[in-house]
PDB file of C-alpha atoms in Angstrom:
ATOM      1  CA  UNK Z 629     -62.556 -24.854   2.530  1.00 75.00           C
ATOM      2  CA  UNK Z 630     -64.848 -26.998   0.084  1.00 83.00           C
ATOM      3  CA  UNK Z 631     -66.981 -29.206   2.916  1.00 92.00           C
ATOM      4  CA  UNK Z 632     -69.156 -32.190   1.466  1.00 93.00           C
ATOM      5  CA  UNK Z 633     -72.560 -30.445   2.119  1.00 95.00           C
ATOM      6  CA  UNK Z 634     -71.517 -27.565  -0.435  1.00 96.00           C
ATOM      7  CA  UNK Z 635     -70.751 -30.238  -3.217  1.00 96.00           C
ATOM      8  CA  UNK Z 636     -73.775 -31.916  -2.434  1.00 96.00           C
ATOM      9  CA  UNK Z 637     -75.488 -29.220  -2.783  1.00 97.00           C
ATOM     10  CA  UNK Z 638     -73.910 -27.689  -6.613  1.00 97.00           C
ATOM     11  CA  UNK Z 639     -74.404 -31.267  -8.344  1.00 97.00           C
ATOM     12  CA  UNK Z 640     -78.029 -30.908  -6.688  1.00 97.00           C
ATOM     13  CA  UNK Z 641     -77.786 -27.664  -8.523  1.00 98.00           C
ATOM     14  CA  UNK Z 642     -76.407 -28.830 -11.548  1.00 97.00           C
ATOM     15  CA  UNK Z 643     -78.886 -31.693 -11.914  1.00 95.00           C
ATOM     16  CA  UNK Z 644     -81.710 -29.494 -11.795  1.00 96.00           C
ATOM     17  CA  UNK Z 645     -80.063 -26.239 -14.298  1.00 97.00           C
ATOM     18  CA  UNK Z 646     -82.623 -27.545 -16.617  1.00 96.00           C
ATOM     19  CA  UNK Z 647     -85.304 -27.728 -14.792  1.00 96.00           C
ATOM     20  CA  UNK Z 648     -84.338 -24.281 -13.375  1.00 97.00           C
ATOM     21  CA  UNK Z 649     -84.494 -22.395 -16.136  1.00 96.00           C
ATOM     22  CA  UNK Z 650     -87.823 -23.451 -17.322  1.00 96.00           C
ATOM     23  CA  UNK Z 651     -88.925 -22.345 -14.114  1.00 96.00           C
ATOM     24  CA  UNK Z 652     -87.759 -18.799 -14.326  1.00 96.00           C
ATOM     25  CA  UNK Z 653     -88.507 -17.988 -17.886  1.00 95.00           C
ATOM     26  CA  UNK Z 654     -92.486 -19.391 -16.737  1.00 94.00           C
ATOM     27  CA  UNK Z 655     -92.647 -17.190 -13.583  1.00 93.00           C
ATOM     28  CA  UNK Z 656     -91.144 -14.429 -16.146  1.00 90.00           C
ATOM     29  CA  UNK Z 657     -94.312 -14.892 -18.848  1.00 89.00           C
ATOM     30  CA  UNK Z 658     -96.381 -14.871 -16.882  1.00 86.00           C
ATOM     31  CA  UNK Z 659     -95.206 -11.645 -14.873  1.00 84.00           C
ATOM     32  CA  UNK Z 660     -94.791 -10.275 -18.203  1.00 80.00           C
ATOM     33  CA  UNK Z 661     -96.193  -6.711 -17.480  1.00 71.00           C
ATOM     34  CA  UNK Z 662     -97.123  -6.868 -21.943  1.00 73.00           C
ATOM     35  CA  UNK Z 663     -98.447  -9.707 -22.231  1.00 63.00           C
ATOM     36  CA  UNK Z 664    -100.983  -8.892 -18.863  1.00 57.00           C
ATOM     37  CA  UNK Z 665    -102.001  -5.763 -21.003  1.00 55.00           C
ATOM     38  CA  UNK Z 666    -106.070  -6.071 -21.317  1.00 54.00           C
ATOM     39  CA  UNK Z 667    -108.315  -3.531 -23.137  1.00 48.00           C
ATOM     40  CA  UNK Z 668    -107.403  -0.439 -20.894  1.00 48.00           C
ATOM     41  CA  UNK Z 669    -103.687  -1.025 -21.960  1.00 51.00           C
ATOM     42  CA  UNK Z 670    -103.137  -0.473 -18.243  1.00 49.00           C
ATOM     43  CA  UNK Z 671    -103.951   3.219 -18.447  1.00 52.00           C
ATOM     44  CA  UNK Z 672    -107.209   3.271 -15.298  1.00 53.00           C
ATOM     45  CA  UNK Z 673    -107.936   0.868 -12.731  1.00 52.00           C
ATOM     46  CA  UNK Z 674    -106.142   0.286  -9.449  1.00 53.00           C
ATOM     47  CA  UNK Z 675    -103.035  -2.411  -9.099  1.00 53.00           C
ATOM     48  CA  UNK Z 676    -105.968  -4.496  -8.234  1.00 58.00           C
ATOM     49  CA  UNK Z 677    -107.289  -4.487 -11.398  1.00 61.00           C
ATOM     50  CA  UNK Z 678    -104.862  -3.497 -13.600  1.00 64.00           C
ATOM     51  CA  UNK Z 679    -103.690  -6.882 -14.403  1.00 64.00           C
ATOM     52  CA  UNK Z 680    -100.256  -4.459 -16.070  1.00 62.00           C
ATOM     53  CA  UNK Z 681     -99.904  -2.754 -12.782  1.00 62.00           C
ATOM     54  CA  UNK Z 682     -99.922  -6.560 -11.111  1.00 61.00           C
ATOM     55  CA  UNK Z 683     -97.501  -8.492 -13.248  1.00 61.00           C
ATOM     56  CA  UNK Z 684     -95.187  -5.269 -13.044  1.00 61.00           C
ATOM     57  CA  UNK Z 685     -95.329  -4.991  -9.244  1.00 62.00           C
ATOM     58  CA  UNK Z 686     -94.529  -9.549  -9.155  1.00 62.00           C
ATOM     59  CA  UNK Z 687     -91.862  -8.470 -11.335  1.00 65.00           C
ATOM     60  CA  UNK Z 688     -90.307  -6.108  -8.997  1.00 72.00           C
ATOM     61  CA  UNK Z 689     -90.108  -7.830  -6.384  1.00 79.00           C
ATOM     62  CA  UNK Z 690     -90.194 -12.298  -7.453  1.00 90.00           C
ATOM     63  CA  UNK Z 691     -89.907 -14.979  -4.280  1.00 93.00           C
ATOM     64  CA  UNK Z 692     -86.867 -16.027  -3.020  1.00 94.00           C
ATOM     65  CA  UNK Z 693     -87.508 -19.156  -4.909  1.00 95.00           C
ATOM     66  CA  UNK Z 694     -86.928 -17.374  -8.242  1.00 96.00           C
ATOM     67  CA  UNK Z 695     -83.822 -15.713  -7.358  1.00 96.00           C
ATOM     68  CA  UNK Z 696     -82.378 -18.633  -5.831  1.00 96.00           C
ATOM     69  CA  UNK Z 697     -82.695 -20.277  -9.098  1.00 97.00           C
ATOM     70  CA  UNK Z 698     -81.694 -17.451 -11.232  1.00 97.00           C
ATOM     71  CA  UNK Z 699     -78.218 -16.873  -8.803  1.00 98.00           C
ATOM     72  CA  UNK Z 700     -77.722 -21.055  -9.486  1.00 98.00           C
ATOM     73  CA  UNK Z 701     -78.181 -20.345 -13.124  1.00 98.00           C
ATOM     74  CA  UNK Z 702     -76.223 -17.838 -13.269  1.00 98.00           C
ATOM     75  CA  UNK Z 703     -72.768 -19.121 -10.871  1.00 98.00           C
ATOM     76  CA  UNK Z 704     -73.526 -22.246 -13.161  1.00 98.00           C
ATOM     77  CA  UNK Z 705     -73.706 -20.575 -16.161  1.00 98.00           C
ATOM     78  CA  UNK Z 706     -69.851 -18.253 -15.071  1.00 98.00           C
ATOM     79  CA  UNK Z 707     -68.457 -22.119 -13.888  1.00 98.00           C
ATOM     80  CA  UNK Z 708     -69.004 -22.926 -17.589  1.00 97.00           C
ATOM     81  CA  UNK Z 709     -67.518 -20.686 -19.083  1.00 97.00           C
ATOM     82  CA  UNK Z 710     -64.356 -20.248 -16.459  1.00 97.00           C
ATOM     83  CA  UNK Z 711     -64.284 -24.049 -17.540  1.00 97.00           C
ATOM     84  CA  UNK Z 712     -64.469 -23.176 -21.359  1.00 97.00           C
ATOM     85  CA  UNK Z 713     -61.557 -20.620 -21.107  1.00 97.00           C
ATOM     86  CA  UNK Z 714     -59.273 -23.213 -18.958  1.00 96.00           C
ATOM     87  CA  UNK Z 715     -60.089 -25.868 -21.911  1.00 96.00           C
ATOM     88  CA  UNK Z 716     -58.830 -23.227 -24.320  1.00 95.00           C
ATOM     89  CA  UNK Z 717     -56.262 -22.180 -22.922  1.00 95.00           C
ATOM     90  CA  UNK Z 718     -55.344 -25.913 -21.710  1.00 93.00           C
ATOM     91  CA  UNK Z 719     -55.362 -26.462 -25.803  1.00 92.00           C
ATOM     92  CA  UNK Z 720     -58.356 -28.888 -24.870  1.00 89.00           C
ATOM     93  CA  UNK Z 721     -60.776 -27.378 -27.021  1.00 87.00           C
ATOM     94  CA  UNK Z 722     -64.424 -28.069 -27.686  1.00 90.00           C
ATOM     95  CA  UNK Z 723     -63.433 -31.668 -25.598  1.00 94.00           C
ATOM     96  CA  UNK Z 724     -62.550 -30.480 -22.308  1.00 96.00           C
ATOM     97  CA  UNK Z 725     -64.012 -30.158 -18.338  1.00 97.00           C
ATOM     98  CA  UNK Z 726     -66.834 -27.814 -19.917  1.00 97.00           C
ATOM     99  CA  UNK Z 727     -67.865 -30.498 -22.329  1.00 97.00           C
ATOM    100  CA  UNK Z 728     -67.945 -32.849 -19.359  1.00 97.00           C
ATOM    101  CA  UNK Z 729     -70.249 -30.799 -17.376  1.00 97.00           C
ATOM    102  CA  UNK Z 730     -72.319 -29.962 -20.171  1.00 96.00           C
ATOM    103  CA  UNK Z 731     -72.514 -33.711 -20.858  1.00 95.00           C
ATOM    104  CA  UNK Z 732     -72.831 -35.344 -18.094  1.00 95.00           C
ATOM    105  CA  UNK Z 733     -75.720 -32.887 -16.483  1.00 95.00           C
ATOM    106  CA  UNK Z 734     -77.200 -32.285 -19.068  1.00 93.00           C
ATOM    107  CA  UNK Z 735     -77.164 -28.282 -19.354  1.00 95.00           C
ATOM    108  CA  UNK Z 736     -77.963 -27.988 -22.540  1.00 93.00           C
ATOM    109  CA  UNK Z 737     -79.909 -30.645 -23.794  1.00 89.00           C
ATOM    110  CA  UNK Z 738     -81.843 -33.333 -22.065  1.00 85.00           C
ATOM    111  CA  UNK Z 739     -78.819 -36.515 -22.190  1.00 80.00           C
ATOM    112  CA  UNK Z 740     -81.395 -38.895 -24.238  1.00 75.00           C
ATOM    113  CA  UNK Z 741     -78.735 -41.853 -22.683  1.00 78.00           C
ATOM    114  CA  UNK Z 742     -78.597 -44.043 -19.723  1.00 89.00           C
ATOM    115  CA  UNK Z 743     -76.005 -43.161 -17.394  1.00 89.00           C
ATOM    116  CA  UNK Z 744     -73.639 -45.928 -18.850  1.00 91.00           C
ATOM    117  CA  UNK Z 745     -74.079 -45.297 -21.886  1.00 92.00           C
ATOM    118  CA  UNK Z 746     -73.379 -41.414 -21.527  1.00 92.00           C
ATOM    119  CA  UNK Z 747     -70.354 -41.422 -19.147  1.00 94.00           C
ATOM    120  CA  UNK Z 748     -68.806 -43.962 -22.461  1.00 95.00           C
ATOM    121  CA  UNK Z 749     -69.503 -41.531 -25.237  1.00 94.00           C
ATOM    122  CA  UNK Z 750     -68.468 -38.730 -22.884  1.00 95.00           C
ATOM    123  CA  UNK Z 751     -64.924 -40.775 -22.790  1.00 96.00           C
ATOM    124  CA  UNK Z 752     -64.460 -41.735 -26.112  1.00 96.00           C
ATOM    125  CA  UNK Z 753     -65.659 -37.929 -27.512  1.00 94.00           C
ATOM    126  CA  UNK Z 754     -63.051 -36.505 -24.898  1.00 95.00           C
ATOM    127  CA  UNK Z 755     -60.672 -39.753 -25.794  1.00 96.00           C
ATOM    128  CA  UNK Z 756     -59.844 -40.162 -21.424  1.00 97.00           C
ATOM    129  CA  UNK Z 757     -60.771 -42.608 -19.112  1.00 97.00           C
ATOM    130  CA  UNK Z 758     -63.162 -43.377 -16.159  1.00 97.00           C
ATOM    131  CA  UNK Z 759     -60.765 -41.707 -13.633  1.00 97.00           C
ATOM    132  CA  UNK Z 760     -60.248 -38.856 -15.407  1.00 97.00           C
ATOM    133  CA  UNK Z 761     -64.211 -37.792 -16.377  1.00 97.00           C
ATOM    134  CA  UNK Z 762     -64.518 -38.191 -12.714  1.00 97.00           C
ATOM    135  CA  UNK Z 763     -61.586 -36.502 -11.767  1.00 97.00           C
ATOM    136  CA  UNK Z 764     -62.423 -33.622 -13.774  1.00 97.00           C
ATOM    137  CA  UNK Z 765     -66.479 -33.490 -13.009  1.00 97.00           C
ATOM    138  CA  UNK Z 766     -64.979 -33.183  -9.408  1.00 97.00           C
ATOM    139  CA  UNK Z 767     -62.809 -30.189 -10.549  1.00 97.00           C
ATOM    140  CA  UNK Z 768     -66.075 -28.505 -12.477  1.00 97.00           C
ATOM    141  CA  UNK Z 769     -68.432 -29.190  -9.115  1.00 97.00           C
ATOM    142  CA  UNK Z 770     -65.551 -27.241  -7.483  1.00 97.00           C
ATOM    143  CA  UNK Z 771     -66.063 -24.286  -9.577  1.00 98.00           C
ATOM    144  CA  UNK Z 772     -69.701 -24.149  -9.557  1.00 98.00           C
ATOM    145  CA  UNK Z 773     -68.975 -24.154  -5.407  1.00 97.00           C
ATOM    146  CA  UNK Z 774     -66.726 -20.874  -5.948  1.00 97.00           C
ATOM    147  CA  UNK Z 775     -68.890 -18.740  -7.751  1.00 97.00           C
ATOM    148  CA  UNK Z 776     -71.902 -19.703  -5.461  1.00 97.00           C
ATOM    149  CA  UNK Z 777     -70.098 -18.880  -2.728  1.00 97.00           C
ATOM    150  CA  UNK Z 778     -69.182 -15.794  -4.627  1.00 96.00           C
ATOM    151  CA  UNK Z 779     -72.520 -14.734  -4.957  1.00 96.00           C
ATOM    152  CA  UNK Z 780     -73.458 -16.355  -1.658  1.00 96.00           C
ATOM    153  CA  UNK Z 781     -75.410 -19.420  -2.197  1.00 96.00           C
ATOM    154  CA  UNK Z 782     -73.589 -21.366   0.090  1.00 95.00           C
ATOM    155  CA  UNK Z 783     -71.718 -20.649   3.401  1.00 84.00           C
TER     156      UNK Z 783
END
């Protein structure tokens, strides 16, 4: 059974999807051993003085917040893909639940619209009422919750 706390956490993670993606990308760039190579090319010295070795060690064991962010991103991506397949099977094409999820939470690009304008634009693009959009959003969040549970992010 999906509890309200699970839905709330999934909604928070959806809202932070782009921020978490940027955080993981920045951490990956900061710990990229290739970017840390110095004049010695990582051949001499100890781990303490070798930036390549230090970066490789950091990358091999990322902090918990990076691991969790990666798992949430993967859970959301998996849910998004499942919704897109469901939309295709239902004949909704590119204006189904996956589109609503993407546009409402700004998954692929930040929304430049205010909330009410964003809702109106989504409803107009999909030719649905606001109550249908809200029902679709609930379905989308439930799919995200199920993927999060399967990845043991929620209990």
